[in-house]
XYZ file of C-alpha atoms in Angstrom:
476
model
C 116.950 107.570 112.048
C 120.232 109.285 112.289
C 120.755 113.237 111.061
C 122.685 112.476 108.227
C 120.346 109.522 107.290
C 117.190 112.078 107.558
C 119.106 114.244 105.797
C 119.695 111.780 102.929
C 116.397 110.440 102.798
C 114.699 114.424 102.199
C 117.618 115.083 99.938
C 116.343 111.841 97.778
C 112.684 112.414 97.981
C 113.066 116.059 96.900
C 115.101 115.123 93.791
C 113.171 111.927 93.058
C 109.876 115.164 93.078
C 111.142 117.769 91.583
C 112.860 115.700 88.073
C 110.365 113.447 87.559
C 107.890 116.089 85.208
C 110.240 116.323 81.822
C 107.690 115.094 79.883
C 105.929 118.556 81.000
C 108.133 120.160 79.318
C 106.848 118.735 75.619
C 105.061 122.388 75.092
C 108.813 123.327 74.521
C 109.941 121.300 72.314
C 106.851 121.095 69.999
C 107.118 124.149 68.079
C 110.360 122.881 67.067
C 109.478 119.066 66.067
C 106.575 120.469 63.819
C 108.297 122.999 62.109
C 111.950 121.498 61.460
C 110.490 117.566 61.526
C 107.336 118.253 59.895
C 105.271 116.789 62.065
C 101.462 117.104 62.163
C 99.230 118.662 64.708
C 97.728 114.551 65.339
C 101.391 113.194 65.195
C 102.468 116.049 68.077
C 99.184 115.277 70.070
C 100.261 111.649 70.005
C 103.451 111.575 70.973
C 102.314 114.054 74.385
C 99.490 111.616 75.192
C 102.156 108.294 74.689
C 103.626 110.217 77.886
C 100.693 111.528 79.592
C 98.540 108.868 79.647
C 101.084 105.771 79.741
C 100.898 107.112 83.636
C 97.735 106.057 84.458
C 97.639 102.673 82.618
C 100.439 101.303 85.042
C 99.491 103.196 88.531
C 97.692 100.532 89.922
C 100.405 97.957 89.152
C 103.191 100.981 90.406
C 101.332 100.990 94.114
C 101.581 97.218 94.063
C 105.639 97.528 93.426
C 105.274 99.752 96.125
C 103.518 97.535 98.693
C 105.732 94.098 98.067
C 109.217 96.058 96.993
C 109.265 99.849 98.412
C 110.388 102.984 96.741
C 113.474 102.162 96.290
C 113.298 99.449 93.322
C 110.520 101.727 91.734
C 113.515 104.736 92.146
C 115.843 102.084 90.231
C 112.938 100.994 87.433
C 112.174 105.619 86.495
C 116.110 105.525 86.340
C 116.173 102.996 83.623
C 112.905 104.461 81.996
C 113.961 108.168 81.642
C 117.636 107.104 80.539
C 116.034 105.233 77.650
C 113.107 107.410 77.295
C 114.310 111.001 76.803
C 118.325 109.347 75.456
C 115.942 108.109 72.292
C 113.827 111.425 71.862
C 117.504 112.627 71.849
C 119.136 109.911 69.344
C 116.278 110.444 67.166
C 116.186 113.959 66.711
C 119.632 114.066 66.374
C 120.309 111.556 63.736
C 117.411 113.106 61.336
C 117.697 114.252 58.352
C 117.641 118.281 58.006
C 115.069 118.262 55.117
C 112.696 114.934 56.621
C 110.490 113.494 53.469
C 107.388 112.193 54.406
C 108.070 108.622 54.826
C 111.037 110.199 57.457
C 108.340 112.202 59.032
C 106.399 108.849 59.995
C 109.940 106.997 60.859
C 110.547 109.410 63.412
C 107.132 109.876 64.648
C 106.619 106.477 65.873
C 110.060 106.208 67.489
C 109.412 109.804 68.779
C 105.971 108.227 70.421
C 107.619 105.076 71.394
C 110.124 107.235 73.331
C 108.129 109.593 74.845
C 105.875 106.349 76.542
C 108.799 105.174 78.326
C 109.299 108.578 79.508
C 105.548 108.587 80.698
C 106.423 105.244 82.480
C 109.511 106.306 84.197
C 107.758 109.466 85.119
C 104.986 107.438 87.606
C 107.721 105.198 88.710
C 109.413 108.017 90.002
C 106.232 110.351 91.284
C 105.583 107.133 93.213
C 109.072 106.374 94.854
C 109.057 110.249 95.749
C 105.206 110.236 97.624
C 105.491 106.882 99.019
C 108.790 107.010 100.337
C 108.265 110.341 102.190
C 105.558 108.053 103.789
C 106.993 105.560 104.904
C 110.270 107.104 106.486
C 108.413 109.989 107.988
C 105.357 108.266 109.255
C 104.256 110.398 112.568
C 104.435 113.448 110.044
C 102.649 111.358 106.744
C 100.766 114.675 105.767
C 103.305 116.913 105.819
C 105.592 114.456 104.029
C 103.584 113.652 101.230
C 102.190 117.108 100.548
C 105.655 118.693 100.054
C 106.807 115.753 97.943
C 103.279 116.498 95.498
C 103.828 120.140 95.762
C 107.484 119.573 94.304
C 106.139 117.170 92.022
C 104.015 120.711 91.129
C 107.442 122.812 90.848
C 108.740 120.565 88.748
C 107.885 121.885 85.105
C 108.860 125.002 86.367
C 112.456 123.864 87.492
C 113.535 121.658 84.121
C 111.740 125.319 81.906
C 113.909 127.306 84.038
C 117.187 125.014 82.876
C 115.644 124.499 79.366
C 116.005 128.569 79.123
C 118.941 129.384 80.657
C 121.363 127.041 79.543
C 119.474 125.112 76.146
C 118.184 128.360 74.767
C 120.075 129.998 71.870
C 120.771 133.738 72.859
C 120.701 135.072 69.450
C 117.650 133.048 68.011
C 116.083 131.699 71.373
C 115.263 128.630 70.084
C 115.309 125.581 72.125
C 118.331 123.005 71.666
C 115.302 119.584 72.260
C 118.852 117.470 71.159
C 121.353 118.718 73.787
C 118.233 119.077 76.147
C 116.374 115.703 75.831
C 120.067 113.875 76.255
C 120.518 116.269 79.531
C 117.244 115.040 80.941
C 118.043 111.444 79.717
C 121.391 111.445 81.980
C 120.352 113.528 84.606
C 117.244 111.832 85.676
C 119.307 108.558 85.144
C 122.012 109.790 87.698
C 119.048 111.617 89.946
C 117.338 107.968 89.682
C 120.081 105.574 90.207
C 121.400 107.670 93.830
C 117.867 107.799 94.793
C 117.445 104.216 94.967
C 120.558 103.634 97.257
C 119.263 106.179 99.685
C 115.950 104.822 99.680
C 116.873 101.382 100.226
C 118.511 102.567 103.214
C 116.184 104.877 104.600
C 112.731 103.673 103.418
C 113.154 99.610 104.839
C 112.257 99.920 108.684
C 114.308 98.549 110.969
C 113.113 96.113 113.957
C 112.910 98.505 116.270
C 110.837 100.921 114.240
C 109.077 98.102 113.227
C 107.820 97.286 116.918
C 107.233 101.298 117.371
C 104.638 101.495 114.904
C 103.154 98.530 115.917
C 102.522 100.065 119.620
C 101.180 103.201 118.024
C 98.859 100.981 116.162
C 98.220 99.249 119.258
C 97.750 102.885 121.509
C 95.152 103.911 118.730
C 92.811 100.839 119.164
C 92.894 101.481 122.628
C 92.443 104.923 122.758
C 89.567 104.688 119.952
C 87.555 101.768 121.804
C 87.612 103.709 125.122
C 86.647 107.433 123.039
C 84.129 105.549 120.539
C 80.494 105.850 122.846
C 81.827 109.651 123.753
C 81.553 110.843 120.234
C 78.736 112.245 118.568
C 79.850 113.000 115.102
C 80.414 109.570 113.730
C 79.108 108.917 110.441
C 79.576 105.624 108.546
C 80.514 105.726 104.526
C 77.632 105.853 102.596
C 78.763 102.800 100.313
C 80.708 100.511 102.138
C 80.735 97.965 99.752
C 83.985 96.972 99.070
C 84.234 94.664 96.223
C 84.953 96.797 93.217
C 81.543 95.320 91.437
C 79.489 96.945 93.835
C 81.222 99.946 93.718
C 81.080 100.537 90.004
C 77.385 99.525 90.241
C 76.683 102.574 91.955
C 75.730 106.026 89.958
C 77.628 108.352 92.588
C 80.744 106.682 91.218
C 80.115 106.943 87.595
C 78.927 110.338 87.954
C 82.288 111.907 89.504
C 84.485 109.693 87.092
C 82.440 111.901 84.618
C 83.449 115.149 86.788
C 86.992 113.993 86.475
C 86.724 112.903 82.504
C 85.517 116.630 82.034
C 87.657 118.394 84.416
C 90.853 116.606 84.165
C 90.821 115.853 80.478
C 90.071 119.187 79.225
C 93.074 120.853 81.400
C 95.629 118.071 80.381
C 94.331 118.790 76.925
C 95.927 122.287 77.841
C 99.102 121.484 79.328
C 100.010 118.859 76.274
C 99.400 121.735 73.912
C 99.856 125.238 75.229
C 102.969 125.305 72.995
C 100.877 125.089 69.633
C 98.361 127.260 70.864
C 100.859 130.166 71.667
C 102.172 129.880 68.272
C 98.763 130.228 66.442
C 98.509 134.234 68.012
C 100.376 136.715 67.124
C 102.742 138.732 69.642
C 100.709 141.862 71.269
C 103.994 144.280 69.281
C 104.624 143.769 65.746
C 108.387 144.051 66.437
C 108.597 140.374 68.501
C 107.074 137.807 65.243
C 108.788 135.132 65.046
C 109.594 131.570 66.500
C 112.077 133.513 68.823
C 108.786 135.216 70.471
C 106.770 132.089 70.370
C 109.266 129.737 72.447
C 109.767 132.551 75.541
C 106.058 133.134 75.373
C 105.783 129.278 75.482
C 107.988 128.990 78.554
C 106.409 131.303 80.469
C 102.886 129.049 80.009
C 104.734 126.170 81.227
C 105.939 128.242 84.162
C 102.973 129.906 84.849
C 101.160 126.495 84.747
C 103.328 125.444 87.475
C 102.980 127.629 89.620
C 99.365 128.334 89.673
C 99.409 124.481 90.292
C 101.605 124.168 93.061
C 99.708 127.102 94.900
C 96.381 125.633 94.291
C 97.635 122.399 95.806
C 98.751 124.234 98.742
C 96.298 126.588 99.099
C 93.400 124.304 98.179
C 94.956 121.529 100.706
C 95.266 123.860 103.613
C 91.687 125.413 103.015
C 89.892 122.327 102.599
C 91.832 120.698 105.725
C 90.502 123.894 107.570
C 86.973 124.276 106.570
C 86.009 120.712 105.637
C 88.036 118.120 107.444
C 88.133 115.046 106.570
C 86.984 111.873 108.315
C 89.364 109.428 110.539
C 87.998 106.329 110.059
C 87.658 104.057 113.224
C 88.154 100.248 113.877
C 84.154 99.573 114.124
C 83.879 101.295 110.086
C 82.963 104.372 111.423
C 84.195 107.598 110.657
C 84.701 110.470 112.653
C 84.895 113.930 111.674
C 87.460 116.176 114.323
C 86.083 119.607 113.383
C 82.425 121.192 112.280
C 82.365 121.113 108.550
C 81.563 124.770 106.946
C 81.015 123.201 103.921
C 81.371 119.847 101.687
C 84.217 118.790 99.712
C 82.060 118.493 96.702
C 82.083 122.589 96.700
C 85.719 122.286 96.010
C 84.932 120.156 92.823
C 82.252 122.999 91.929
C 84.703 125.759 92.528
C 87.152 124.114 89.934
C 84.378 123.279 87.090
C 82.982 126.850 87.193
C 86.731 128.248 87.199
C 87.276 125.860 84.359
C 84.633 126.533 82.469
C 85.322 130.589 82.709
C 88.724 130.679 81.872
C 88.074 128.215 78.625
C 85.066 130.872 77.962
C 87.588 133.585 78.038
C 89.968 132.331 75.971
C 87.304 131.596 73.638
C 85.994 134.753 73.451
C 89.013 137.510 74.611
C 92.378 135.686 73.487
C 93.725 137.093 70.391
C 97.356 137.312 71.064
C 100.181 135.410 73.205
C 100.171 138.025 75.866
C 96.911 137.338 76.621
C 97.311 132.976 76.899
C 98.691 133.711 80.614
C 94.985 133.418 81.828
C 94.277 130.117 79.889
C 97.591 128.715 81.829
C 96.981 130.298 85.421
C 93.245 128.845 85.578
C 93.966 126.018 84.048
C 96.812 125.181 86.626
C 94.490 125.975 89.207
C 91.023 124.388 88.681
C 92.980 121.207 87.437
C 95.758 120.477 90.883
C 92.182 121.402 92.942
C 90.383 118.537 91.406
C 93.291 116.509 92.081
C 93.729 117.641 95.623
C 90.392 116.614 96.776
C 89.607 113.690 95.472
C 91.392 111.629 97.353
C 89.892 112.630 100.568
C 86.330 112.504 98.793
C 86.822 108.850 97.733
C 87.796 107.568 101.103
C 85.001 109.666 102.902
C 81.933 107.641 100.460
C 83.472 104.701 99.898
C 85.687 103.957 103.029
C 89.288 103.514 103.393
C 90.097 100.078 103.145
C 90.249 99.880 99.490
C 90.896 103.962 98.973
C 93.877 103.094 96.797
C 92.140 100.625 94.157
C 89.230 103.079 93.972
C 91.190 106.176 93.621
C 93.317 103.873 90.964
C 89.925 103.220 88.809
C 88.868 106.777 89.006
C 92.503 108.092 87.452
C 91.381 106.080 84.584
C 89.117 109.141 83.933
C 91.682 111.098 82.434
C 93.281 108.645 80.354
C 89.479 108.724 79.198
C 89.226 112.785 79.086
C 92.722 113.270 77.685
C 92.332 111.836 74.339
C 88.951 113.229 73.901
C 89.546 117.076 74.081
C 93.452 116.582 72.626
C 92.364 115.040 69.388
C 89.706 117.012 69.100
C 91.546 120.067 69.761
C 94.591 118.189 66.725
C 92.339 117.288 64.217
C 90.381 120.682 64.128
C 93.347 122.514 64.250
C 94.644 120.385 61.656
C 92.034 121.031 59.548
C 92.608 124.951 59.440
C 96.355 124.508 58.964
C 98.329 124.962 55.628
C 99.919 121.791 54.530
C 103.087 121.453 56.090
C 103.169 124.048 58.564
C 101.822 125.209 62.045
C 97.547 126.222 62.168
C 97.419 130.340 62.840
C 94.394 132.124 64.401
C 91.655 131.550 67.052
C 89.823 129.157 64.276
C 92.630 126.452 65.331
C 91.177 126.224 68.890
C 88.243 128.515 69.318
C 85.987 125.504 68.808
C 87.638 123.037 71.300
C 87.454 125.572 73.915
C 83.714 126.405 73.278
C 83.047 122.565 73.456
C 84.803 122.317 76.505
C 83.202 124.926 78.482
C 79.973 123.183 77.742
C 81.202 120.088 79.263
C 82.611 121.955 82.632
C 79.018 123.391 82.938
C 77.877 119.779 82.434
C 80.705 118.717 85.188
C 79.448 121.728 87.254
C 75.649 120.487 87.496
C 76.695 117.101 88.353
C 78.976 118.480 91.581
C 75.069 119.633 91.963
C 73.819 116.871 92.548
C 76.582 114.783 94.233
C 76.497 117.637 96.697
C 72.920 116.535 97.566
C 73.479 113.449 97.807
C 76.783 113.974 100.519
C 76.066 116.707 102.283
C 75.672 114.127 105.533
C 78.817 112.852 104.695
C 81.196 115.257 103.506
């Protein structure tokens, strides 16, 4: 691959990243749909989870696209998705009435969730072009690759805040322009999208030559593993190599860390879909910042603070687990070998994240009472919630093998489109019933409950890493 072609290729992979997380943004914009559209606490927590969870319904049918077509036509497909997607939030929002009845209020909704699902769609389609493109082109170098294109993935919340303040803020009022800044996200992801797909094509189809390359690496690794194999003493085989997916899901290991993820996963994305709502239900720390001007900078900063706390974690929890609990290389015969003494199991890193979990949904509970205070709630949250995700991966392929690591890591995702709905309607509907009709829930009563219920669960989710410890410490 040429310079300039390289050069493309990480130009392409870093936009594809780092645009693909406007629906993150939602916490933004919700203050402003519920108070000028008169939407309900349910109707807001529906149209999030339309985006959120439309993701996981279509990954496994995204990483076939990816197999049979590559990145590129998956680049091509979020293009399409985000230009209709966030151009309808847009048209919608602009085209409603300024004093919504209630029949209008339902109208919108549904078109509002409607949108916000192809948004959700377009934003795997991209996620996917971005992680498996850096794969492909930069092969020798395939951990490197696809951690910086899921650590940009991280940043990108941050990035689309940053431009969602600076330039679709009012000065005066600081209120969020969602109309101006839904149709920017609509045409740049579209533009972002549509270039991507051209450089991907190019970059991410090998040519002959490459073609040939990898096959004599393949060929060199055979070798060199059959002639290593009887030298090494630290080869351990999966403890459920099964690989159709009926024996897998017969087995209570697997059903018990879906339950880890349900717990862990749902209860933070329950966070991120509403940390807007729950910064408007506290009062500012001064008397002198009330108002909706206070409550959409405080809001932004969550989103920011989310991620980053979740790109470090990623990082940080990568490098650290890489370090002190390598994973396994799996050989030819099944076997898999582990290159460096473990310290401890990966399992600990699923403990670590339920018992951070659990305390910062306990503090919020307990010591939250006004928005300067949420920035814990968004900092642990980011953290214990990109360390689940970080992990897992590697702790799927070490029990149940490699061969079939994507369809079982696929299943398991279905976890938080479990989770997800669980704590955020729980979190709407109690909040909704503590709210004045027609406006916005105030005070700790609007969450204080969902919280409490959820650190029950990530004690729950921390017993269980427990015992799944026990039963892998031989094998992670």
């Amino acid at each position: 691959m040429t310079l300039f072609r390289g050069t493309l290729a990480c130009v392409a992979i870093a936009l594809n990243a780092v645009c693909a997380g406007g629906i993150f943004t939602f916490p933004l914009m919700s203050p402003i749909l519920a108070s000028h559209l008169k939407l309900t606490q349910p109707q807001l927590t529906t149209i999030v989870l339309a985006g959120m969870m439309s993701q996981y319904t279509v990954a496994s049918g995204v990483g076939k696209v990816i197999d049979v077509y590559g990145p590129a036509l998956c680049s091509l497909i979020a293009a399409v998705l985000f230009a209709a997607g966030f151009g309808g939030f847009s048209a919608q929002i602009y085209f409603s009435p300024d004093d919504p009845t209630a029949s209008d209020s339902i109208a919108m909704f549904r078109w509002l969730t409607f949108s916000f699902l192809l948004a959700g769609l377009g934003t795997v389609f991209a996620y996917f072009s971005s992680l498996f493109a850096a794969s492909r082109i930069f092969p020798r170098h395939i951990g490197i690759a696809s951690g910086a294109s899921m650590a940009l993935f991280g940043l990108s919340p941050l990035f689309l805040s940053v431009i969602a303040s600076n330039w679709f803020t009012e000065r005066t009022t600081e209120t969020l322009d969602v109309t101006r800044f839904s149709a920017f996200l609509s045409l740049s992801t579209f533009l972002v999208y549509i270039s991507g797909a051209f450089s991907l094509y190019i970059n991410a189809t090998p040519t002959s030559n490459e073609g040939l390359e990898s096959a004599a690496e393949s060929q060199d690794y055979r070798d060199a593993s059959e002639e290593t194999t009887p030298l090494l003493s630290n080869q351990k085989p999966p403890i459920h190599q099964q690989q159709t997916l009926l024996a897998v899901l017969q087995t209570s290991d697997f059903w018990l860390l879906a339950l880890v993820c349900v717990v862990t996963l749902g209860a933070s994305e329950m966070v991120i879909s509403n940390i807007g709502t729950i910064v408007v239900s506290l009062p500012p720390y001064t008397i002198e910042n009330i108002g909706d001007s206070s409550a959409q900078s405080f809001t932004a900063r969550q989103v920011k603070l989310l991620s980053l706390s979740n790109t470090f974690s990623r990082i940080s929890v990568g490098l650290l687990a890489d370090f002190i609990s390598p994973a396994a290389s799996s050989l030819p015969t099944g076997l898999q070998v582990f290159p460096r003494r473990h310290r401890i199991t990966r399992i600990t890193f699923l403990s670590i994240s339920s018992l951070i979990l659990a305390w910062t949904f306990w503090w919020t509970s307990t010591y939250v009472l006004t928005r300067d205070d949420i920035w814990v709630l968004s900092v642990g949250t980011g953290i214990g919630y990109s360390a689940v995700f970080t992990v897992l991966p590697s702790i799927t392929s070490s029990i149940w093998g490699m061969k079939n690591l994507g369809r079982n890591f696929g299943v398991l995702m279905y976890a938080p489109f479990v989770g997800n709905p669980i704590f955020s309607y729980l979190y709407a509907f109690i909040s909704e019933s503590h709210a004045s009709e027609g406006s916005i829930c105030q005070g700790r009563v609007c969450w204080q409950t969902t919280f409490n219920v959820a650190v029950l669960t990530c004690i729950l989710s921390l017993l269980i890493t427990f015992i799944l410890g026990g039963r892998w410490k031989h094998c992670l």
